[in-house]
mmCIF file of C-alpha atoms in Angstrom:
data_model
loop_
_atom_site.group_PDB
_atom_site.id
_atom_site.type_symbol
_atom_site.label_atom_id
_atom_site.label_comp_id
_atom_site.label_asym_id
_atom_site.label_seq_id
_atom_site.Cartn_x
_atom_site.Cartn_y
_atom_site.Cartn_z
ATOM 1 C CA MET A 589 71.774 122.962 3.381
ATOM 2 C CA ASN A 590 68.572 124.469 4.687
ATOM 3 C CA THR A 591 66.573 125.768 1.741
ATOM 4 C CA SER A 592 64.070 127.414 4.036
ATOM 5 C CA GLU A 593 66.887 129.874 4.627
ATOM 6 C CA SER A 594 68.842 129.664 1.403
ATOM 7 C CA SER A 595 66.356 129.503 -1.491
ATOM 8 C CA SER A 596 65.272 132.602 -3.365
ATOM 9 C CA GLN A 597 61.499 132.782 -2.906
ATOM 10 C CA TYR A 598 58.992 134.931 -4.757
ATOM 11 C CA SER A 599 55.390 135.973 -4.242
ATOM 12 C CA ALA A 600 53.327 135.249 -7.344
ATOM 13 C CA SER A 601 51.389 138.495 -6.927
ATOM 14 C CA MET A 602 54.439 140.777 -7.304
ATOM 15 C CA THR A 603 56.563 141.610 -10.322
ATOM 16 C CA ALA A 604 60.254 140.768 -10.374
ATOM 17 C CA PRO A 605 61.437 144.367 -9.781
ATOM 18 C CA GLU A 606 58.914 144.777 -6.948
ATOM 19 C CA LEU A 607 60.132 141.565 -5.369
ATOM 20 C CA ARG A 608 63.715 142.708 -5.534
ATOM 21 C CA ALA A 609 62.792 146.027 -3.968
ATOM 22 C CA SER A 610 60.919 144.237 -1.187
ATOM 23 C CA GLY A 611 63.852 141.955 -0.483
ATOM 24 C CA GLN A 612 61.820 138.776 -1.081
ATOM 25 C CA TYR A 613 63.635 137.963 -4.302
ATOM 26 C CA ARG A 614 67.009 137.640 -2.633
ATOM 27 C CA ALA A 615 66.002 135.794 0.510
ATOM 28 C CA GLY A 616 69.083 133.914 1.623
ATOM 29 C CA VAL A 617 71.329 134.940 -1.268
ATOM 30 C CA ASP A 618 74.721 135.097 0.391
ATOM 31 C CA ASP A 619 77.137 136.557 -2.144
ATOM 32 C CA GLY A 620 75.439 139.822 -3.069
ATOM 33 C CA HIS A 621 74.972 138.954 -6.743
ATOM 34 C CA PRO A 622 71.278 138.319 -7.452
ATOM 35 C CA ALA A 623 69.929 137.504 -10.883
ATOM 36 C CA PRO A 624 69.553 140.618 -13.040
ATOM 37 C CA SER A 625 66.337 142.587 -12.670
ATOM 38 C CA THR A 626 66.715 144.085 -16.125
ATOM 39 C CA GLY A 627 68.539 143.123 -19.267
ATOM 40 C CA GLU A 628 68.271 142.806 -23.012
ATOM 41 C CA ARG A 629 67.113 139.228 -23.601
ATOM 42 C CA ALA A 630 65.172 136.675 -21.568
ATOM 43 C CA LEU A 631 64.364 133.134 -22.694
ATOM 44 C CA VAL A 632 61.388 131.421 -21.043
ATOM 45 C CA LEU A 633 61.183 127.622 -21.328
ATOM 46 C CA GLY A 634 57.799 126.278 -20.302
ATOM 47 C CA GLY A 635 56.789 122.919 -18.889
ATOM 48 C CA GLY A 636 55.334 120.122 -20.965
ATOM 49 C CA GLY A 637 56.495 116.699 -19.872
ATOM 50 C CA SER A 638 58.825 114.439 -21.821
ATOM 51 C CA THR A 639 57.540 115.460 -25.245
ATOM 52 C CA GLY A 640 57.621 119.104 -24.170
ATOM 53 C CA ASN A 641 61.285 118.821 -23.260
ATOM 54 C CA ALA A 642 62.056 117.260 -26.647
ATOM 55 C CA TRP A 643 60.090 119.962 -28.452
ATOM 56 C CA LEU A 644 61.931 122.735 -26.576
ATOM 57 C CA ILE A 645 65.287 121.276 -27.539
ATOM 58 C CA GLY A 646 64.102 120.938 -31.122
ATOM 59 C CA VAL A 647 62.975 124.574 -31.322
ATOM 60 C CA VAL A 648 66.242 125.906 -29.922
ATOM 61 C CA ALA A 649 68.237 123.622 -32.231
ATOM 62 C CA GLY A 650 66.206 124.738 -35.241
ATOM 63 C CA LEU A 651 66.703 128.393 -34.396
ATOM 64 C CA PHE A 652 70.418 127.779 -33.870
ATOM 65 C CA GLU A 653 70.920 125.994 -37.186
ATOM 66 C CA ALA A 654 69.068 128.781 -38.976
ATOM 67 C CA GLY A 655 71.469 131.342 -37.506
ATOM 68 C CA LEU A 656 69.747 132.457 -34.303
ATOM 69 C CA ASP A 657 71.405 131.435 -31.032
ATOM 70 C CA VAL A 658 69.098 132.075 -28.070
ATOM 71 C CA THR A 659 71.142 130.070 -25.565
ATOM 72 C CA GLY A 660 73.150 133.131 -24.544
ATOM 73 C CA ALA A 661 70.125 134.956 -23.121
ATOM 74 C CA ASP A 662 70.803 137.298 -20.200
ATOM 75 C CA LEU A 663 68.165 135.349 -18.260
ATOM 76 C CA THR A 664 66.634 131.910 -18.759
ATOM 77 C CA VAL A 665 63.499 130.906 -16.859
ATOM 78 C CA GLY A 666 62.903 127.154 -16.681
ATOM 79 C CA THR A 667 59.778 125.435 -15.399
ATOM 80 C CA SER A 668 59.357 121.666 -15.019
ATOM 81 C CA ALA A 669 60.485 120.119 -18.330
ATOM 82 C CA GLY A 670 61.698 123.605 -19.211
ATOM 83 C CA SER A 671 63.996 123.566 -16.186
ATOM 84 C CA THR A 672 65.590 120.381 -17.535
ATOM 85 C CA ALA A 673 66.016 122.013 -20.942
ATOM 86 C CA ALA A 674 67.494 125.156 -19.365
ATOM 87 C CA ALA A 675 70.101 123.109 -17.492
ATOM 88 C CA GLN A 676 70.846 120.965 -20.539
ATOM 89 C CA LEU A 677 71.266 123.936 -22.886
ATOM 90 C CA ALA A 678 73.677 125.514 -20.429
ATOM 91 C CA GLY A 679 75.969 122.481 -20.666
ATOM 92 C CA ALA A 680 75.679 121.156 -24.218
ATOM 93 C CA THR A 681 75.066 122.456 -27.726
ATOM 94 C CA PRO A 682 71.529 122.456 -29.151
ATOM 95 C CA ALA A 683 72.714 120.167 -31.951
ATOM 96 C CA ASP A 684 74.136 117.584 -29.536
ATOM 97 C CA LEU A 685 70.999 117.624 -27.385
ATOM 98 C CA LEU A 686 68.790 117.201 -30.448
ATOM 99 C CA ALA A 687 70.921 114.320 -31.680
ATOM 100 C CA ALA A 688 70.566 112.601 -28.290
ATOM 101 C CA VAL A 689 66.772 112.848 -28.452
ATOM 102 C CA LEU A 690 66.625 111.521 -32.001
ATOM 103 C CA ALA A 691 69.049 108.694 -31.226
ATOM 104 C CA ALA A 692 67.017 107.357 -28.274
ATOM 105 C CA GLY A 693 64.488 104.867 -29.612
ATOM 106 C CA PRO A 694 61.162 103.970 -27.922
ATOM 107 C CA GLY A 695 61.650 102.084 -24.685
ATOM 108 C CA GLN A 696 65.326 102.995 -24.329
ATOM 109 C CA ARG A 697 66.744 104.659 -21.241
ATOM 110 C CA PRO A 698 66.660 108.421 -21.912
ATOM 111 C CA GLY A 699 70.048 109.997 -22.593
ATOM 112 C CA PRO A 700 71.265 113.516 -21.776
ATOM 113 C CA GLY A 701 68.440 115.030 -23.827
ATOM 114 C CA ALA A 702 65.638 113.344 -21.920
ATOM 115 C CA GLY A 703 63.113 115.354 -19.978
ATOM 116 C CA ALA A 704 60.775 113.123 -17.991
ATOM 117 C CA VAL A 705 60.419 109.647 -16.567
ATOM 118 C CA ARG A 706 58.996 106.820 -18.615
ATOM 119 C CA GLY A 707 55.233 106.802 -18.485
ATOM 120 C CA SER A 708 52.004 106.105 -20.327
ATOM 121 C CA VAL A 709 48.778 107.897 -21.089
ATOM 122 C CA ARG A 710 46.790 106.412 -18.174
ATOM 123 C CA PRO A 711 48.869 107.896 -15.317
ATOM 124 C CA VAL A 712 48.819 111.298 -17.042
ATOM 125 C CA VAL A 713 45.037 111.154 -17.452
ATOM 126 C CA ASP A 714 44.668 110.209 -13.781
ATOM 127 C CA HIS A 715 46.984 113.036 -12.791
ATOM 128 C CA LEU A 716 45.008 115.544 -14.866
ATOM 129 C CA ALA A 717 41.756 114.350 -13.294
ATOM 130 C CA ARG A 718 43.214 114.776 -9.806
ATOM 131 C CA THR A 719 44.591 118.198 -10.714
ATOM 132 C CA ASN A 720 41.274 119.353 -12.197
ATOM 133 C CA LYS A 721 39.431 118.383 -9.023
ATOM 134 C CA ILE A 722 41.875 120.254 -6.813
ATOM 135 C CA ILE A 723 41.562 123.346 -9.005
ATOM 136 C CA ALA A 724 37.750 123.111 -8.920
ATOM 137 C CA ASP A 725 37.813 122.938 -5.109
ATOM 138 C CA SER A 726 40.215 125.888 -4.755
ATOM 139 C CA VAL A 727 39.180 129.498 -4.168
ATOM 140 C CA ASP A 728 42.298 131.071 -5.698
ATOM 141 C CA ALA A 729 45.808 130.309 -6.895
ATOM 142 C CA ALA A 730 47.337 130.337 -3.404
ATOM 143 C CA ASP A 731 44.715 127.893 -2.169
ATOM 144 C CA MET A 732 45.316 125.720 -5.222
ATOM 145 C CA ARG A 733 49.054 125.546 -4.557
ATOM 146 C CA ARG A 734 48.467 124.563 -0.926
ATOM 147 C CA ARG A 735 46.015 121.848 -1.958
ATOM 148 C CA MET A 736 48.401 120.533 -4.627
ATOM 149 C CA GLY A 737 51.142 120.324 -2.023
ATOM 150 C CA ALA A 738 48.890 118.581 0.492
ATOM 151 C CA SER A 739 47.846 116.026 -2.127
ATOM 152 C CA ALA A 740 51.482 115.309 -3.008
ATOM 153 C CA LEU A 741 52.388 114.911 0.660
ATOM 154 C CA GLU A 742 49.544 112.424 1.130
ATOM 155 C CA ARG A 743 50.846 110.321 -1.760
ATOM 156 C CA GLU A 744 54.347 110.514 -0.323
ATOM 157 C CA ALA A 745 53.112 109.146 3.011
ATOM 158 C CA ALA A 746 51.664 106.131 1.182
ATOM 159 C CA SER A 747 54.843 105.484 -0.855
ATOM 160 C CA ASP A 748 57.726 103.139 -0.042
ATOM 161 C CA GLY A 749 60.227 105.996 0.312
ATOM 162 C CA THR A 750 62.494 104.989 -2.570
ATOM 163 C CA TRP A 751 61.298 107.566 -5.088
ATOM 164 C CA GLN A 752 63.472 110.466 -3.878
ATOM 165 C CA SER A 753 66.839 108.851 -4.572
ATOM 166 C CA GLN A 754 65.647 107.260 -7.808
ATOM 167 C CA TRP A 755 64.318 110.564 -9.100
ATOM 168 C CA ARG A 756 67.495 112.409 -8.144
ATOM 169 C CA THR A 757 69.608 109.856 -10.014
ATOM 170 C CA THR A 758 67.347 110.057 -13.065
ATOM 171 C CA VAL A 759 67.432 113.843 -13.223
ATOM 172 C CA ALA A 760 71.181 114.100 -12.649
ATOM 173 C CA ALA A 761 71.809 111.640 -15.503
ATOM 174 C CA ARG A 762 70.051 113.997 -17.912
ATOM 175 C CA LEU A 763 72.280 116.973 -17.205
ATOM 176 C CA PRO A 764 75.505 117.433 -19.192
ATOM 177 C CA HIS A 765 77.051 119.180 -16.164
ATOM 178 C CA GLN A 766 76.120 119.063 -12.492
ATOM 179 C CA SER A 767 77.189 122.630 -11.635
ATOM 180 C CA TRP A 768 75.157 125.780 -12.126
ATOM 181 C CA PRO A 769 76.387 127.760 -15.145
ATOM 182 C CA ALA A 770 77.675 131.309 -14.780
ATOM 183 C CA ARG A 771 74.757 132.584 -16.856
ATOM 184 C CA SER A 772 71.582 133.529 -15.000
ATOM 185 C CA ILE A 773 69.027 130.705 -14.807
ATOM 186 C CA LEU A 774 65.893 130.716 -12.663
ATOM 187 C CA ILE A 775 64.223 127.374 -11.874
ATOM 188 C CA THR A 776 60.724 127.435 -10.430
ATOM 189 C CA ALA A 777 59.069 125.238 -7.807
ATOM 190 C CA VAL A 778 56.417 125.423 -5.077
ATOM 191 C CA ASP A 779 56.812 124.673 -1.367
ATOM 192 C CA ALA A 780 54.628 121.600 -0.795
ATOM 193 C CA VAL A 781 53.827 122.510 2.816
ATOM 194 C CA THR A 782 53.111 126.233 2.577
ATOM 195 C CA GLY A 783 52.170 126.529 -1.094
ATOM 196 C CA ASP A 784 54.619 129.420 -1.440
ATOM 197 C CA PRO A 785 56.188 129.973 -4.877
ATOM 198 C CA VAL A 786 59.930 129.279 -4.903
ATOM 199 C CA VAL A 787 62.616 130.134 -7.429
ATOM 200 C CA PHE A 788 66.093 128.622 -7.308
ATOM 201 C CA ASP A 789 69.192 130.126 -8.890
ATOM 202 C CA ARG A 790 72.930 129.558 -8.601
ATOM 203 C CA HIS A 791 73.036 131.659 -5.432
ATOM 204 C CA SER A 792 70.439 129.568 -3.608
ATOM 205 C CA GLY A 793 72.767 126.999 -2.056
ATOM 206 C CA VAL A 794 70.885 124.235 -3.864
ATOM 207 C CA GLU A 795 72.547 121.847 -6.312
ATOM 208 C CA LEU A 796 71.410 122.156 -9.919
ATOM 209 C CA ALA A 797 70.107 118.580 -10.127
ATOM 210 C CA ASP A 798 68.064 119.101 -6.954
ATOM 211 C CA ALA A 799 66.524 122.330 -8.274
ATOM 212 C CA VAL A 800 65.549 120.627 -11.541
ATOM 213 C CA ALA A 801 64.199 117.569 -9.710
ATOM 214 C CA ALA A 802 62.022 119.804 -7.536
ATOM 215 C CA SER A 803 60.733 121.777 -10.525
ATOM 216 C CA CYS A 804 59.712 118.546 -12.283
ATOM 217 C CA SER A 805 57.968 116.936 -9.289
ATOM 218 C CA SER A 806 54.353 116.859 -10.370
ATOM 219 C CA GLY A 807 53.538 113.634 -8.478
ATOM 220 C CA LEU A 808 55.386 113.097 -5.223
ATOM 221 C CA PRO A 809 57.159 116.007 -3.526
ATOM 222 C CA TYR A 810 60.937 116.351 -3.752
ATOM 223 C CA GLU A 811 62.869 117.025 -0.557
ATOM 224 C CA ILE A 812 65.785 119.457 -0.319
ATOM 225 C CA GLY A 813 67.305 120.381 3.013
ATOM 226 C CA GLY A 814 64.298 119.231 5.029
ATOM 227 C CA ARG A 815 61.713 121.016 2.865
ATOM 228 C CA ARG A 816 59.554 119.489 0.176
ATOM 229 C CA TYR A 817 58.759 120.959 -3.210
ATOM 230 C CA ILE A 818 56.384 120.295 -6.097
ATOM 231 C CA ASP A 819 56.280 121.190 -9.775
ATOM 232 C CA GLY A 820 57.084 124.778 -10.739
ATOM 233 C CA GLY A 821 54.132 124.804 -13.114
ATOM 234 C CA TYR A 822 51.877 125.310 -10.095
ATOM 235 C CA ARG A 823 53.543 128.661 -9.354
ATOM 236 C CA THR A 824 51.485 130.544 -11.949
ATOM 237 C CA ASN A 825 51.355 128.547 -15.155
ATOM 238 C CA ALA A 826 53.618 126.242 -17.133
ATOM 239 C CA GLU A 827 55.699 129.200 -18.321
ATOM 240 C CA ASN A 828 56.107 131.627 -15.369
ATOM 241 C CA ALA A 829 56.922 134.309 -17.924
ATOM 242 C CA ASP A 830 56.314 137.050 -15.338
ATOM 243 C CA LEU A 831 59.801 136.354 -13.974
ATOM 244 C CA ALA A 832 61.189 137.993 -17.124
ATOM 245 C CA THR A 833 59.672 141.360 -16.170
ATOM 246 C CA GLY A 834 62.162 144.150 -16.813
ATOM 247 C CA PHE A 835 63.829 142.585 -19.847
ATOM 248 C CA ALA A 836 63.703 144.353 -23.208
ATOM 249 C CA ARG A 837 62.979 141.234 -25.256
ATOM 250 C CA VAL A 838 61.351 138.058 -24.009
ATOM 251 C CA LEU A 839 61.076 134.886 -26.065
ATOM 252 C CA VAL A 840 58.631 132.330 -24.640
ATOM 253 C CA LEU A 841 58.657 128.701 -25.777
ATOM 254 C CA SER A 842 55.453 127.044 -24.567
ATOM 255 C CA PRO A 843 54.945 123.303 -25.211
ATOM 256 C CA PHE A 844 51.390 123.501 -23.835
ATOM 257 C CA GLY A 845 50.581 126.438 -26.090
ATOM 258 C CA GLY A 846 49.909 128.825 -23.222
ATOM 259 C CA ARG A 847 46.854 126.899 -22.066
ATOM 260 C CA THR A 848 45.940 126.680 -18.395
ATOM 261 C CA LEU A 849 43.556 124.510 -16.406
ATOM 262 C CA THR A 850 42.873 127.315 -13.936
ATOM 263 C CA PRO A 851 39.850 129.661 -14.128
ATOM 264 C CA PRO A 852 40.299 132.738 -16.353
ATOM 265 C CA ALA A 853 39.560 134.968 -13.344
ATOM 266 C CA TRP A 854 42.839 133.863 -11.765
ATOM 267 C CA HIS A 855 44.760 135.462 -14.658
ATOM 268 C CA LEU A 856 47.452 132.769 -14.705
ATOM 269 C CA ASP A 857 47.342 132.087 -18.444
ATOM 270 C CA LEU A 858 50.249 132.920 -20.723
ATOM 271 C CA ALA A 859 48.278 135.540 -22.661
ATOM 272 C CA THR A 860 47.791 137.537 -19.467
ATOM 273 C CA GLN A 861 51.468 137.217 -18.595
ATOM 274 C CA VAL A 862 52.478 138.356 -22.075
ATOM 275 C CA ALA A 863 50.111 141.328 -21.934
ATOM 276 C CA ASP A 864 51.554 142.338 -18.568
ATOM 277 C CA LEU A 865 55.123 142.085 -19.853
ATOM 278 C CA ARG A 866 54.251 144.258 -22.832
ATOM 279 C CA SER A 867 52.493 146.813 -20.646
ATOM 280 C CA ARG A 868 55.741 147.124 -18.689
ATOM 281 C CA GLY A 869 57.791 147.800 -21.805
ATOM 282 C CA SER A 870 58.983 144.372 -22.945
ATOM 283 C CA ARG A 871 58.781 143.133 -26.505
ATOM 284 C CA VAL A 872 57.504 139.558 -26.390
ATOM 285 C CA ALA A 873 57.481 136.748 -28.933
ATOM 286 C CA THR A 874 56.058 133.271 -28.365
ATOM 287 C CA ILE A 875 56.471 129.908 -30.052
ATOM 288 C CA CYS A 876 53.909 127.160 -29.425
ATOM 289 C CA PRO A 877 53.425 123.758 -31.092
ATOM 290 C CA ASP A 878 51.501 124.011 -34.332
ATOM 291 C CA SER A 879 48.218 122.226 -34.968
ATOM 292 C CA SER A 880 49.918 119.230 -36.584
ATOM 293 C CA SER A 881 51.901 118.431 -33.424
ATOM 294 C CA GLU A 882 49.477 119.360 -30.621
ATOM 295 C CA HIS A 883 48.496 115.709 -30.162
ATOM 296 C CA MET A 884 51.948 114.958 -28.732
ATOM 297 C CA PHE A 885 51.321 117.029 -25.628
ATOM 298 C CA GLY A 886 48.669 117.019 -22.908
ATOM 299 C CA ALA A 887 47.691 113.421 -22.166
ATOM 300 C CA ASN A 888 50.577 112.184 -24.332
ATOM 301 C CA ALA A 889 53.222 114.341 -22.671
ATOM 302 C CA MET A 890 54.930 111.384 -20.960
ATOM 303 C CA ASP A 891 55.010 109.097 -23.991
ATOM 304 C CA LEU A 892 58.709 108.535 -24.700
ATOM 305 C CA SER A 893 57.935 107.067 -28.099
ATOM 306 C CA LEU A 894 56.780 110.524 -29.218
ATOM 307 C CA ARG A 895 59.964 112.350 -28.182
ATOM 308 C CA PRO A 896 61.730 112.095 -31.566
ATOM 309 C CA ALA A 897 58.646 113.332 -33.406
ATOM 310 C CA ALA A 898 58.199 116.182 -30.914
ATOM 311 C CA ALA A 899 61.838 117.178 -31.320
ATOM 312 C CA ARG A 900 61.550 117.167 -35.107
ATOM 313 C CA ALA A 901 58.365 119.246 -34.942
ATOM 314 C CA GLY A 902 60.090 121.767 -32.711
ATOM 315 C CA TYR A 903 63.147 121.806 -34.960
ATOM 316 C CA ASP A 904 61.026 122.552 -38.018
ATOM 317 C CA GLN A 905 59.226 125.363 -36.188
ATOM 318 C CA GLY A 906 62.512 126.831 -34.999
ATOM 319 C CA ARG A 907 63.943 126.914 -38.496
ATOM 320 C CA ALA A 908 60.709 128.382 -39.868
ATOM 321 C CA ARG A 909 60.560 131.152 -37.250
ATOM 322 C CA ALA A 910 64.258 132.038 -37.129
ATOM 323 C CA GLU A 911 64.311 134.660 -39.860
ATOM 324 C CA GLU A 912 61.459 136.701 -38.418
ATOM 325 C CA LEU A 913 62.939 136.495 -34.916
ATOM 326 C CA VAL A 914 66.504 137.578 -35.793
ATOM 327 C CA GLU A 915 65.746 141.286 -35.632
ATOM 328 C CA PHE A 916 63.597 140.821 -32.530
ATOM 329 C CA TRP A 917 66.337 138.976 -30.612
ATOM 330 C CA ARG A 918 69.388 140.895 -31.786
#
């Protein structure tokens, strides 16, 4: 499959309805059934590494147990670890996914609820330092995405070439099902060569595991159909909540708390995205880690030993927020 022809690609500077009107949204969609441009409910699952994935699952499980099921949203937007969670929640119950996270002890191979490869603080710190330098050298978001892609391609050239298949196997093992669900899910990525934002859906001609693997590729680029992709968090921010434009109610789960490393003048932060959604008529609610659990993200985002604690923290927040969100969601 040639994703240069088959993937749905978006411009970060246009809203979802504008993209659909321009034809960019449906580039290569071959069956005439694009993702909905409007609807009642949209669920946005942000990026956040291994602990972020566990926290997302915990929040959704906590909401579910308290009587609020958000897994049937008309649209789910998944970015990086959020793309893994989106695919997992489409194929397994929140309770089962939470149980898998809690059952996996430190150092064990992640089960179906896992969200990122095993890692430590040092590689994450190095990655953040490299990312901060690229952002500082960039003139705008488009330039930043191109530079991020170029950096990933340089690291790929110096690698032994085994990462692609290993990463694909790892990601596929996390998914309860390998097929795209019937429900509408958007998974974000960035073209490593051009820096163009990319969004995959079930009409893109790309396998679900490949779309998730691309969205989670923050180090080396992931190749699909001759093109290479990097982490969807570089599209705008870790949430990409703008893709929910046109929906009446938007619930955003943000493991990184809406923070961004990019300059405020670029307007890529979650607060700006939320304000824009509201200005266009959407009601928006957000859930972010509370102050007692913030230490499990950022530099610690790839620490597998923190996944159970992150999941429990998310679960507690989901249960605590469920009552106030029932009217909002229903």
